[in-house]
PDB file of N, CA and C in Angstrom:
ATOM      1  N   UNK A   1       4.104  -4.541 -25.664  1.00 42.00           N
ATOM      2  CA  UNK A   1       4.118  -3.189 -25.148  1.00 42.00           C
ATOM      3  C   UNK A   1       5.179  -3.089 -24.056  1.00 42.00           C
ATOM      4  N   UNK A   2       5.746  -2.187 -24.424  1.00 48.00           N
ATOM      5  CA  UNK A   2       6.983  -1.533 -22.906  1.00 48.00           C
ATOM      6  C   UNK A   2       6.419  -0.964 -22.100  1.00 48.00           C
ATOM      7  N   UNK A   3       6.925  -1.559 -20.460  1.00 48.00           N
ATOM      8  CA  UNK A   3       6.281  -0.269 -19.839  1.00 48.00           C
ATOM      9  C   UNK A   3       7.513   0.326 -19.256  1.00 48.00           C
ATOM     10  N   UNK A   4       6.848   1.501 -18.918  1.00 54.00           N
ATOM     11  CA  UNK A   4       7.924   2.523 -17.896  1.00 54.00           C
ATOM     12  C   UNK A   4       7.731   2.551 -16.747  1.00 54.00           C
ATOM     13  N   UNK A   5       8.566   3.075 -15.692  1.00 56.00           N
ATOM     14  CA  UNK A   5       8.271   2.658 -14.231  1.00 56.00           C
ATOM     15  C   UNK A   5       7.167   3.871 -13.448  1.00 56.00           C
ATOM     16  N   UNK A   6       7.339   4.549 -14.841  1.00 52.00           N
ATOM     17  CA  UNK A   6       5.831   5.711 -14.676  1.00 52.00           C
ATOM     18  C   UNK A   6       4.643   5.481 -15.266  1.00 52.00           C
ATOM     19  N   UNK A   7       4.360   4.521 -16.055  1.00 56.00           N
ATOM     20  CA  UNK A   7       3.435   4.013 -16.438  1.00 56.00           C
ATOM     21  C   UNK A   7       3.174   2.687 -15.477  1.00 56.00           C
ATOM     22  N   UNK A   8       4.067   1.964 -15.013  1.00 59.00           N
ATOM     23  CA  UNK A   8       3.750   0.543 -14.196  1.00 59.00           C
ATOM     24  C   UNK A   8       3.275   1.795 -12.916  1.00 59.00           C
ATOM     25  N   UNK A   9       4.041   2.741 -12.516  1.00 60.00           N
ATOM     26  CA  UNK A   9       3.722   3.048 -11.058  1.00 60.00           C
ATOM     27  C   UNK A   9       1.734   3.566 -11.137  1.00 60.00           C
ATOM     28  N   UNK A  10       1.372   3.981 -12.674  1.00 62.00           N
ATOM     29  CA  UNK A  10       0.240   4.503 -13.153  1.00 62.00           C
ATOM     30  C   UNK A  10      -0.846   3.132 -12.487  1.00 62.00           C
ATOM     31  N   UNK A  11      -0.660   1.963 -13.243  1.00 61.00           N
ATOM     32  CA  UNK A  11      -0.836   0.953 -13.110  1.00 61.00           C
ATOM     33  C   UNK A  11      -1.324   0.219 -11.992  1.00 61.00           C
ATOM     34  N   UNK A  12      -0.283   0.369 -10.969  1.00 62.00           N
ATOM     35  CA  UNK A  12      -0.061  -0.005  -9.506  1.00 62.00           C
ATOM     36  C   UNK A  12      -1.628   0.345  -8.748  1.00 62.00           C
ATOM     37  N   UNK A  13      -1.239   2.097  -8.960  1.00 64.00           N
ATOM     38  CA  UNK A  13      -2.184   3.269  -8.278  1.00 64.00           C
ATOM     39  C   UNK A  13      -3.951   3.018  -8.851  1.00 64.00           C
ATOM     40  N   UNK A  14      -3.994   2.582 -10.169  1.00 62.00           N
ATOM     41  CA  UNK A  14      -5.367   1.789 -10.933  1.00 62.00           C
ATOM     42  C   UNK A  14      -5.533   0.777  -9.729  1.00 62.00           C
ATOM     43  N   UNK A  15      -4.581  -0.062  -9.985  1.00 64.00           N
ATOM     44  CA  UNK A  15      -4.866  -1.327  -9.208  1.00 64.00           C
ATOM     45  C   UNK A  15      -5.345  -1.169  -7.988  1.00 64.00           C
ATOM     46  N   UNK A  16      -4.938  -0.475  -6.849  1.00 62.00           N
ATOM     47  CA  UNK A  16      -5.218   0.108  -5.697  1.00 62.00           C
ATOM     48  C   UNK A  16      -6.508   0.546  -5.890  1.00 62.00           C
ATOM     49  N   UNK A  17      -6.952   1.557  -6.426  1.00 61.00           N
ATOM     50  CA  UNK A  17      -8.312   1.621  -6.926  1.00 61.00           C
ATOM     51  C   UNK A  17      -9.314   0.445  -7.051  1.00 61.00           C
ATOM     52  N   UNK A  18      -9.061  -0.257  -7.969  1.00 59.00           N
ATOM     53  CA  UNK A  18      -9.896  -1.765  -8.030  1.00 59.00           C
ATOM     54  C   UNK A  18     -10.229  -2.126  -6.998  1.00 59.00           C
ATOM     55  N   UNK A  19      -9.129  -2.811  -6.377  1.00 57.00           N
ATOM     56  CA  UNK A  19      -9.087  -2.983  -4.920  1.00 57.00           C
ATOM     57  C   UNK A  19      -9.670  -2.724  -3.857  1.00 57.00           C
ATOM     58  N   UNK A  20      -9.723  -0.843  -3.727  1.00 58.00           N
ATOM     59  CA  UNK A  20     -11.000  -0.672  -2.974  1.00 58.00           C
ATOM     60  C   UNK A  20     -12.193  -1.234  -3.000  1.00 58.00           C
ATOM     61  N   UNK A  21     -12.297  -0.362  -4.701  1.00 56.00           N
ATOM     62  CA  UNK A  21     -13.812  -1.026  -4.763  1.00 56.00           C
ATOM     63  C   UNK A  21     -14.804  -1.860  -4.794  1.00 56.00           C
ATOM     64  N   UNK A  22     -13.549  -3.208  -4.870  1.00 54.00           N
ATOM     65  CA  UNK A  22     -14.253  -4.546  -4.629  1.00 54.00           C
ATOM     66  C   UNK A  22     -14.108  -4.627  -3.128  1.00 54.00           C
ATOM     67  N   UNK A  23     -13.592  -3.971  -2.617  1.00 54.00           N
ATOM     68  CA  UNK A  23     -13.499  -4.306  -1.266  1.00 54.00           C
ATOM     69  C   UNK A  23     -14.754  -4.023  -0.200  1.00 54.00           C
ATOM     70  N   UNK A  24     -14.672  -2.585  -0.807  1.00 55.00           N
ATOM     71  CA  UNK A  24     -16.361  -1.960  -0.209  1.00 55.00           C
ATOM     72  C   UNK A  24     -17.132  -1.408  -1.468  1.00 55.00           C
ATOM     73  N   UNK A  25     -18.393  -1.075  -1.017  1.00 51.00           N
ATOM     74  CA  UNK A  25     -19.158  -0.699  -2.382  1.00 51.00           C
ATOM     75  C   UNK A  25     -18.805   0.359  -2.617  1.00 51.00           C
ATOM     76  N   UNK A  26     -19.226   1.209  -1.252  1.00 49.00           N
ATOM     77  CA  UNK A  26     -18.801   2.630  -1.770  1.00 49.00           C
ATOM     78  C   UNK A  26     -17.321   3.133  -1.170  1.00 49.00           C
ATOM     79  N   UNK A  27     -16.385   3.443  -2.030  1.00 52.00           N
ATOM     80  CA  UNK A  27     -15.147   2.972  -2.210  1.00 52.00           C
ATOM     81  C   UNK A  27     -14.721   4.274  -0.448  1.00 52.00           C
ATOM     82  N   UNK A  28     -13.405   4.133   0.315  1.00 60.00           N
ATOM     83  CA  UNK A  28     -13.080   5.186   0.890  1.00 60.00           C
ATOM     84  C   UNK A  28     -11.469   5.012   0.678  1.00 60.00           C
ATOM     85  N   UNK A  29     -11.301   5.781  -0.072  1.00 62.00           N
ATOM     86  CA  UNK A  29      -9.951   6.405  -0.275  1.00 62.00           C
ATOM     87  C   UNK A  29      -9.363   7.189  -0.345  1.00 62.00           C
ATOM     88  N   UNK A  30      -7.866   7.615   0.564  1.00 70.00           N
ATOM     89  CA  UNK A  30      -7.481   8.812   0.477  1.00 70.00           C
ATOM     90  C   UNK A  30      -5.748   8.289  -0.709  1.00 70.00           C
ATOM     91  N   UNK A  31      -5.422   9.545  -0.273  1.00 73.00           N
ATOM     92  CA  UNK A  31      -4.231   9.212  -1.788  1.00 73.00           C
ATOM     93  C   UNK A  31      -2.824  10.820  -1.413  1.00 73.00           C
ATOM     94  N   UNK A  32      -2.190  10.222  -0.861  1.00 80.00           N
ATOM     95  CA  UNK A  32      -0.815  10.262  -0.604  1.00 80.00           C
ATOM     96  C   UNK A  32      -1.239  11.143   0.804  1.00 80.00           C
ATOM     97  N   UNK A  33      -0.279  10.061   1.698  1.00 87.00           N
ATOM     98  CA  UNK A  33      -0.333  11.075   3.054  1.00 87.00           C
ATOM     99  C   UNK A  33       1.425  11.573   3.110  1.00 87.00           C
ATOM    100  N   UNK A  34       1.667  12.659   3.697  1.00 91.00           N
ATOM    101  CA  UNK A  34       2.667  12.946   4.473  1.00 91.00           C
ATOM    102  C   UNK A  34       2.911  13.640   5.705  1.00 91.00           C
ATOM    103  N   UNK A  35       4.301  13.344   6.108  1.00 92.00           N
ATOM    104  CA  UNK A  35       4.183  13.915   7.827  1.00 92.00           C
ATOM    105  C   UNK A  35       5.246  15.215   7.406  1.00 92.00           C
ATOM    106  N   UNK A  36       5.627  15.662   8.373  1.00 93.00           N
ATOM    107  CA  UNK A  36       6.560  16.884   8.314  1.00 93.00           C
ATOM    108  C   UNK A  36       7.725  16.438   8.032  1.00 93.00           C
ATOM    109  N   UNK A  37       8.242  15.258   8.016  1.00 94.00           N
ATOM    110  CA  UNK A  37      10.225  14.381   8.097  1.00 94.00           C
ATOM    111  C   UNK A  37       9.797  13.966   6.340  1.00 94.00           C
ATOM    112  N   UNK A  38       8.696  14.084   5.848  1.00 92.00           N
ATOM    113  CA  UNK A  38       8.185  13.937   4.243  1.00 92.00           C
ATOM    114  C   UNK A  38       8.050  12.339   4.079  1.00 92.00           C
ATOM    115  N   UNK A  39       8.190  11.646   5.209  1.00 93.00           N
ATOM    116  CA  UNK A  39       7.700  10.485   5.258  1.00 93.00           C
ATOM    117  C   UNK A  39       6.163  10.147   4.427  1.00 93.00           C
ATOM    118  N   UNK A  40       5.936   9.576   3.622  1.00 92.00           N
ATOM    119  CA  UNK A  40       5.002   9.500   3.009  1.00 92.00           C
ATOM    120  C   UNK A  40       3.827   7.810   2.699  1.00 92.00           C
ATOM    121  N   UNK A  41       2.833   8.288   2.599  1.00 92.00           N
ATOM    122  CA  UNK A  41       2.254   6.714   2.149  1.00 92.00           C
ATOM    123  C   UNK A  41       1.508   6.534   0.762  1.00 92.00           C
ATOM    124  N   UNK A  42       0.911   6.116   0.157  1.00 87.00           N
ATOM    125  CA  UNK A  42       0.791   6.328  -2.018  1.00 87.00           C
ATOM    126  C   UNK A  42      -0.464   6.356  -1.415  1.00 87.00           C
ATOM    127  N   UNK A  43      -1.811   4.921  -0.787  1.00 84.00           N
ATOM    128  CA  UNK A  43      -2.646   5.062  -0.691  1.00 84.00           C
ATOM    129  C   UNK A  43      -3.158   4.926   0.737  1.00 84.00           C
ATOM    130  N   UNK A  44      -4.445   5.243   1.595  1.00 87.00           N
ATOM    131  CA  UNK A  44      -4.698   4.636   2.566  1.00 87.00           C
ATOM    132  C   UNK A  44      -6.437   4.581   2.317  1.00 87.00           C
ATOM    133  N   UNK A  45      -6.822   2.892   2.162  1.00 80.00           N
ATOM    134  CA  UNK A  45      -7.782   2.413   2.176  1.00 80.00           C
ATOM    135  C   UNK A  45      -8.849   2.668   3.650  1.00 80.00           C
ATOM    136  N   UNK A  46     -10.340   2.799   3.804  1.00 75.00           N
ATOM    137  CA  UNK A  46     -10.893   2.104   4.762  1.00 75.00           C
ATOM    138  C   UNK A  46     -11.027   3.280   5.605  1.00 75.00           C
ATOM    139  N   UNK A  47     -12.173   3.764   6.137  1.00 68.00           N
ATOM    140  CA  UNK A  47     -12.584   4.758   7.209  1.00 68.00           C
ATOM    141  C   UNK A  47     -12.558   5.106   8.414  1.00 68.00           C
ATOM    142  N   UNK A  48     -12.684   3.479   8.931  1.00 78.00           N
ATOM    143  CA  UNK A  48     -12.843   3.428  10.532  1.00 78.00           C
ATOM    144  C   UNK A  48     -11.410   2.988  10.974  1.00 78.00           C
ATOM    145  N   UNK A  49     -10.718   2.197  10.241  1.00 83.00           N
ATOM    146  CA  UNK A  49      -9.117   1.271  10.396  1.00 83.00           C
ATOM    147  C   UNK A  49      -8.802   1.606   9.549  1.00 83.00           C
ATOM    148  N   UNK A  50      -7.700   2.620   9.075  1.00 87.00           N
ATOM    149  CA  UNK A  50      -7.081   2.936   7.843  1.00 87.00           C
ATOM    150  C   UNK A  50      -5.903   1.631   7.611  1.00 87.00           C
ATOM    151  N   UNK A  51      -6.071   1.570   5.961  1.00 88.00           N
ATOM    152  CA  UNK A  51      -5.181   0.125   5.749  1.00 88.00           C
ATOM    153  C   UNK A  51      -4.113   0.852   4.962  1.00 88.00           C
ATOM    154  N   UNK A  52      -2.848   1.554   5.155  1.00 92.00           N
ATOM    155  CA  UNK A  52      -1.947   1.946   3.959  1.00 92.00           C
ATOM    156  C   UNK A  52      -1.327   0.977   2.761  1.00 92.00           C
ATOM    157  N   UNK A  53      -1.158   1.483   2.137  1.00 89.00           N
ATOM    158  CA  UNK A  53      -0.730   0.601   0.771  1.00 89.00           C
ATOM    159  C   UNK A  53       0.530   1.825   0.187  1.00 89.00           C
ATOM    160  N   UNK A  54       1.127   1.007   0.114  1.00 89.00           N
ATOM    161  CA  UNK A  54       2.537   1.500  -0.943  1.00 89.00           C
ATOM    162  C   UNK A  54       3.162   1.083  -1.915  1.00 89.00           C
ATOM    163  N   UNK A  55       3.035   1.655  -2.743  1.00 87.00           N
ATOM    164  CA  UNK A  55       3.318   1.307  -4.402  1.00 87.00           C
ATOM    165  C   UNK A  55       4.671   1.198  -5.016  1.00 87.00           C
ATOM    166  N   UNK A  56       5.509   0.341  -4.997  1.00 85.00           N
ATOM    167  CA  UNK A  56       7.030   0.607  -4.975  1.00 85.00           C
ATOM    168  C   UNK A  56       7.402  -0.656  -6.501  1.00 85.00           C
ATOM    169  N   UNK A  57       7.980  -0.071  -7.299  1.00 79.00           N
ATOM    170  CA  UNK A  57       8.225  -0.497  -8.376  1.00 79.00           C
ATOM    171  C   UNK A  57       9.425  -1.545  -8.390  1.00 79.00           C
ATOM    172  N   UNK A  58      10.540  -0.559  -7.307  1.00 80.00           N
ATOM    173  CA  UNK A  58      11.754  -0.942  -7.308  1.00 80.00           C
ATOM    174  C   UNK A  58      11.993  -1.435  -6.242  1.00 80.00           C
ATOM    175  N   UNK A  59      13.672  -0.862  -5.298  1.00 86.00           N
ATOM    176  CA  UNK A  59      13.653  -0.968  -4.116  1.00 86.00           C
ATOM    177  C   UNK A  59      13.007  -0.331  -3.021  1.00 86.00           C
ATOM    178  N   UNK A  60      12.505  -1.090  -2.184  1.00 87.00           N
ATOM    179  CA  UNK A  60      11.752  -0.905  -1.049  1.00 87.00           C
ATOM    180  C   UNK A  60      12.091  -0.365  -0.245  1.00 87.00           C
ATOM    181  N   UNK A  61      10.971   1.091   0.752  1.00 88.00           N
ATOM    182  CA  UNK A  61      11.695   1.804   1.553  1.00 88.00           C
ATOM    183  C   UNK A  61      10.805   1.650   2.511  1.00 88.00           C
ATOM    184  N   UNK A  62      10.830   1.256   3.706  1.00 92.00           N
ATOM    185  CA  UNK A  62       9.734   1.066   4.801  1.00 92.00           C
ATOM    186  C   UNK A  62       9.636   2.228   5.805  1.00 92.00           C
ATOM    187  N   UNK A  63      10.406   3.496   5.663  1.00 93.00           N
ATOM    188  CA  UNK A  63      10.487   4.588   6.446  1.00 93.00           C
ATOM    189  C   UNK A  63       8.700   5.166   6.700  1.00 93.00           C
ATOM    190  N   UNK A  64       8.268   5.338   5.555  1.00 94.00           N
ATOM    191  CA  UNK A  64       7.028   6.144   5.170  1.00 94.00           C
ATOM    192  C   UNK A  64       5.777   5.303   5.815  1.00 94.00           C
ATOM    193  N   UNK A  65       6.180   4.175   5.331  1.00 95.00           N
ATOM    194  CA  UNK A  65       4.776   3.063   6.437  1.00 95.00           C
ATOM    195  C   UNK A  65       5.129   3.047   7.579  1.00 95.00           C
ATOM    196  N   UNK A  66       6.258   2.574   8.190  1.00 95.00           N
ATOM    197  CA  UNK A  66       6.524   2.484   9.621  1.00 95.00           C
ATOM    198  C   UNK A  66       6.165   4.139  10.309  1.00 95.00           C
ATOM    199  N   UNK A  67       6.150   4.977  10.316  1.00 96.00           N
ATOM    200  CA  UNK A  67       5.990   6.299  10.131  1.00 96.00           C
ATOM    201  C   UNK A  67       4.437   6.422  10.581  1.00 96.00           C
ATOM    202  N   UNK A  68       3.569   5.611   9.065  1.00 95.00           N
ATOM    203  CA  UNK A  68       2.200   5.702   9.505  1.00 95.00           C
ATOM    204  C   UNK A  68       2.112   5.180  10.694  1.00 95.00           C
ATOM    205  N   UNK A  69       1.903   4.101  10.418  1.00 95.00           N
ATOM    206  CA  UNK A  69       2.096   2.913  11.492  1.00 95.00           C
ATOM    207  C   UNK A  69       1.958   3.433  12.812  1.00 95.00           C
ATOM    208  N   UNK A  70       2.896   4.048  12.833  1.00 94.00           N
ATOM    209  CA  UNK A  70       3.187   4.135  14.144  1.00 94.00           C
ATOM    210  C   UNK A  70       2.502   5.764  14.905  1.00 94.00           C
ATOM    211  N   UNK A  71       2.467   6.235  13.879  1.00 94.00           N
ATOM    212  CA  UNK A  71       1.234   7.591  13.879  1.00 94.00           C
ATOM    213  C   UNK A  71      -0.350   7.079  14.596  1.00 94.00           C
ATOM    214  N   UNK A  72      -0.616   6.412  13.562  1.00 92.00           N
ATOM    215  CA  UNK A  72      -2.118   5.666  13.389  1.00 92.00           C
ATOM    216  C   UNK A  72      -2.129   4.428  14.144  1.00 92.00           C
ATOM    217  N   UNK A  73      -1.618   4.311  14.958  1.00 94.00           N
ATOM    218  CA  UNK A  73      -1.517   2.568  15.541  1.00 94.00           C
ATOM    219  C   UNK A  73      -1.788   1.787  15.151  1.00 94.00           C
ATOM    220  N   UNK A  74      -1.506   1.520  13.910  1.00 92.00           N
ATOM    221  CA  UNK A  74      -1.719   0.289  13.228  1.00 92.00           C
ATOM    222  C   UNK A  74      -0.628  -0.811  12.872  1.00 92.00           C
ATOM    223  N   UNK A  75      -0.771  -1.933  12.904  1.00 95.00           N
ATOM    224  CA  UNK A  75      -0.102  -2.980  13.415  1.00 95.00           C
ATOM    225  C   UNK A  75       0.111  -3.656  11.968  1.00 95.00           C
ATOM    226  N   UNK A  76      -0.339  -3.485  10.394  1.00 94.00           N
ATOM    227  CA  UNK A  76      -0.629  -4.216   9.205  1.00 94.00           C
ATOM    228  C   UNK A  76      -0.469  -3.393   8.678  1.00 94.00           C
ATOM    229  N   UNK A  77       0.532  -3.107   7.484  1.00 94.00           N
ATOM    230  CA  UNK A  77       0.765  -2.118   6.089  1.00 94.00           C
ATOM    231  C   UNK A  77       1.024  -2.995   5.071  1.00 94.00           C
ATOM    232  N   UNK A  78       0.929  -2.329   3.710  1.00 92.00           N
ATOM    233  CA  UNK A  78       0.830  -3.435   2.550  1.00 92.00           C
ATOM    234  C   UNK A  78       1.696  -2.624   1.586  1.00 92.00           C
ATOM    235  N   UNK A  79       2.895  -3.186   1.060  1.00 92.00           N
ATOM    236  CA  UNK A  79       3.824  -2.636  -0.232  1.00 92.00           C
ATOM    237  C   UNK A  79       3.135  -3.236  -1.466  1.00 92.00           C
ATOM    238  N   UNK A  80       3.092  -2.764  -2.211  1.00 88.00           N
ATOM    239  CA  UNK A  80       1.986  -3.261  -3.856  1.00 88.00           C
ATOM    240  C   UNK A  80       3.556  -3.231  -3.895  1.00 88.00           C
ATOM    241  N   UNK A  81       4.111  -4.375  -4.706  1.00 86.00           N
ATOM    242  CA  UNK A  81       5.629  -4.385  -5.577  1.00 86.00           C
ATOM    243  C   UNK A  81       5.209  -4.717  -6.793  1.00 86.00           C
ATOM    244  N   UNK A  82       5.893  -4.937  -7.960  1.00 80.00           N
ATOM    245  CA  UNK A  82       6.260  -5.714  -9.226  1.00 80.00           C
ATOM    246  C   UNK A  82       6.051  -6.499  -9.145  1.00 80.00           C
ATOM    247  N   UNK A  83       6.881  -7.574  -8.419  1.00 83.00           N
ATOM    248  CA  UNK A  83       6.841  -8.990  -8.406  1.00 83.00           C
ATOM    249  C   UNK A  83       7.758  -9.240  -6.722  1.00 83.00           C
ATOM    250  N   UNK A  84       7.969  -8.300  -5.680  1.00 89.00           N
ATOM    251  CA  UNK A  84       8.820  -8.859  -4.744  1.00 89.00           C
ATOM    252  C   UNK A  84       7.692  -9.714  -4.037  1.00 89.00           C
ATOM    253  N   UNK A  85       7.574 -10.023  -2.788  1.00 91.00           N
ATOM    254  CA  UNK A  85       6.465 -11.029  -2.311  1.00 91.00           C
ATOM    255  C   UNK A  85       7.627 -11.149  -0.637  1.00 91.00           C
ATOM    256  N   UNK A  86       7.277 -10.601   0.319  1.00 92.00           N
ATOM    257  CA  UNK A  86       8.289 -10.456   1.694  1.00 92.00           C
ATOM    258  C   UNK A  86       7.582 -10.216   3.000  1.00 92.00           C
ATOM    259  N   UNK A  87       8.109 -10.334   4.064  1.00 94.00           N
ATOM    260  CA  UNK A  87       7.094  -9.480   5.667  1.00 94.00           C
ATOM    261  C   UNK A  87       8.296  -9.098   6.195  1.00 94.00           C
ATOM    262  N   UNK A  88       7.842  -7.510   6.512  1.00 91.00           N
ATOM    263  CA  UNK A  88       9.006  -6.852   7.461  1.00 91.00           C
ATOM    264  C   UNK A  88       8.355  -6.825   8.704  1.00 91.00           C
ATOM    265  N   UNK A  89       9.125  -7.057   9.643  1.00 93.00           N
ATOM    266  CA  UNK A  89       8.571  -6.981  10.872  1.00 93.00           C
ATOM    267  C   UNK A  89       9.118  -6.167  12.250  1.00 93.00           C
ATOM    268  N   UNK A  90       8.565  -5.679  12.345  1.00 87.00           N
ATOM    269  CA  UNK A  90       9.389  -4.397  13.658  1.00 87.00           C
ATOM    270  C   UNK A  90       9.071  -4.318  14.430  1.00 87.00           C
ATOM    271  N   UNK A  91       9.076  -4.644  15.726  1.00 88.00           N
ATOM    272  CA  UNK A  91       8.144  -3.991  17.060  1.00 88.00           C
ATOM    273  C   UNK A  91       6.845  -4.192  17.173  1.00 88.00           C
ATOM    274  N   UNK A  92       6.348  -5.287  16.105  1.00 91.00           N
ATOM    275  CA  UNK A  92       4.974  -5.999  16.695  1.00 91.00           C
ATOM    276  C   UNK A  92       4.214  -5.518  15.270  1.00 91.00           C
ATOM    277  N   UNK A  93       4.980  -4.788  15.143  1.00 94.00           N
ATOM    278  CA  UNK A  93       4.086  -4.158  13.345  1.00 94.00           C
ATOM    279  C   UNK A  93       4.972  -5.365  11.874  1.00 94.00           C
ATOM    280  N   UNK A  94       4.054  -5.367  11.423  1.00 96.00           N
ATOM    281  CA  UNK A  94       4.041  -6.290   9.937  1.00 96.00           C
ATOM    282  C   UNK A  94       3.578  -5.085   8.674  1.00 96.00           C
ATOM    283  N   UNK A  95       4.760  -4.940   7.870  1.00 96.00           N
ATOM    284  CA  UNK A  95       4.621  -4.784   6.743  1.00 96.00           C
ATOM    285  C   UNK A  95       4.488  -6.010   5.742  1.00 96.00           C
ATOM    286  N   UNK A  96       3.832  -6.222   5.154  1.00 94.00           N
ATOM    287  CA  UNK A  96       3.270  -7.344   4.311  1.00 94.00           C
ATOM    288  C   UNK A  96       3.850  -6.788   2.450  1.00 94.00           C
ATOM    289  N   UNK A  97       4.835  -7.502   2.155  1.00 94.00           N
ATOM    290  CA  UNK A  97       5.092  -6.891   0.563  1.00 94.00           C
ATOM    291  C   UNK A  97       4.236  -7.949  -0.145  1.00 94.00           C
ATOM    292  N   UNK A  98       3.607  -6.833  -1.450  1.00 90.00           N
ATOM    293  CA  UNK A  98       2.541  -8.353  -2.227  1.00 90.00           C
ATOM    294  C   UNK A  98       3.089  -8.029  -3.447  1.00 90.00           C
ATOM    295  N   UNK A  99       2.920  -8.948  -4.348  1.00 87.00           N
ATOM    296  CA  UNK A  99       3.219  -8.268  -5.904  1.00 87.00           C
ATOM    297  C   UNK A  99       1.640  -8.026  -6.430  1.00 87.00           C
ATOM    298  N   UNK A 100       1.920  -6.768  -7.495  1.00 81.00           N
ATOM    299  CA  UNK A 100       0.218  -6.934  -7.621  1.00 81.00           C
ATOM    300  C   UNK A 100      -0.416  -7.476  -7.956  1.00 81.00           C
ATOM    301  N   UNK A 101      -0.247  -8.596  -9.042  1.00 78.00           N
ATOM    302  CA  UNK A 101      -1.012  -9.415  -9.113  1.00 78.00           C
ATOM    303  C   UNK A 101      -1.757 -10.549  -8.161  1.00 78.00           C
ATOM    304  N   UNK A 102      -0.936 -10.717  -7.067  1.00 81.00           N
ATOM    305  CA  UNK A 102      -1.373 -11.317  -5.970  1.00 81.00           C
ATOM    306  C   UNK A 102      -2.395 -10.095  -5.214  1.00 81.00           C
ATOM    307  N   UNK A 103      -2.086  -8.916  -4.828  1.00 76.00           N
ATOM    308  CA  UNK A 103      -2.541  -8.057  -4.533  1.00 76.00           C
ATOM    309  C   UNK A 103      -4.434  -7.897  -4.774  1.00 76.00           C
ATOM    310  N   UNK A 104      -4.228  -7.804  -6.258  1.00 71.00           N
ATOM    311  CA  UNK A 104      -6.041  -7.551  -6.462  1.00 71.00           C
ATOM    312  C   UNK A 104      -6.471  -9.259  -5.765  1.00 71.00           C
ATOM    313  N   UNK A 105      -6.005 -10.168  -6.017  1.00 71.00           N
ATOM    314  CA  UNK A 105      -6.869 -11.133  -5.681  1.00 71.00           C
ATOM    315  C   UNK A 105      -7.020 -11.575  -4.313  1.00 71.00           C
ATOM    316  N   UNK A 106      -6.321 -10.473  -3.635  1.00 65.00           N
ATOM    317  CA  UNK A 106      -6.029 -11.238  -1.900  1.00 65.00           C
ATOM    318  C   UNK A 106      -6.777 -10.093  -1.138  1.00 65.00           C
ATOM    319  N   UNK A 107      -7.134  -8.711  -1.999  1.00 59.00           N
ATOM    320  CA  UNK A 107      -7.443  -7.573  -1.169  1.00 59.00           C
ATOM    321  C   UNK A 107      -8.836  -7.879  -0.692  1.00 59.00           C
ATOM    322  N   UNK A 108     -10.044  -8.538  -0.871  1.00 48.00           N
ATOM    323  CA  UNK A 108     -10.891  -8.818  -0.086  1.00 48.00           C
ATOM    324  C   UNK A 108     -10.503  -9.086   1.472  1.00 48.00           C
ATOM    325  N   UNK A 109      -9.464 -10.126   1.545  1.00 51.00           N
ATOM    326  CA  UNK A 109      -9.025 -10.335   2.911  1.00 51.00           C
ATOM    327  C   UNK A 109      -8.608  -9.332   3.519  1.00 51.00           C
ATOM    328  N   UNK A 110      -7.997  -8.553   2.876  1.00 52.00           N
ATOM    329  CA  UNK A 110      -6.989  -7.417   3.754  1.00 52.00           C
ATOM    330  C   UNK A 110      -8.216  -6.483   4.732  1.00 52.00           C
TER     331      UNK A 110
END
């Protein structure tokens, strides 16, 4: 089977899903934030500590997390990739890139 980068991005956004729900029982997820500069985030996990997640097929853009980040004071963001696997680091904040398959099996920790 072929996929397309609209069907893998379909994929990704499933996966994120999973993810929650093994994470907590009863799942809390919201699903695409943006600010006014259209800075944006795909998912943000978790009620009390929001955890963002970003779904990036291709090349990586860290504008939209750093953005949250720095909105929400949060110090940990997560890129779902293909297959990249990286840590960006800025000013005390860690973006964490996972590929997804590493992703579902590591999101308990997150």
């Amino acid at each position: 089977m072929i996929f397309t980068k609209i069907k893998l991005k379909s994929l990704f956004q499933v996966l994120g899903l999973y993810s929650s729900r093994r994470k907590q029982r009863k799942p809390s997820a919201e699903f695409f934030w943006r600010d006014p500069y259209k800075n944006e985030v795909d998912i943000i996990l978790g009620a009390n500590t929001p955890i963002p997640l970003e779904i990036k097929y291709g090349k990586l853009n860290y504008s939209g997390m750093r953005a949250f980040m720095k909105k929400f004071k949060i110090d940990d963001g997560y890129i779902i990739s293909y297959q990249k696997e990286d840590e960006h680091q800025l000013n005390g904040k860690i973006i964490h890139v996972i590929p997804a398959f590493r992703f579902v099996v590591r999101c308990p920790e997150i």
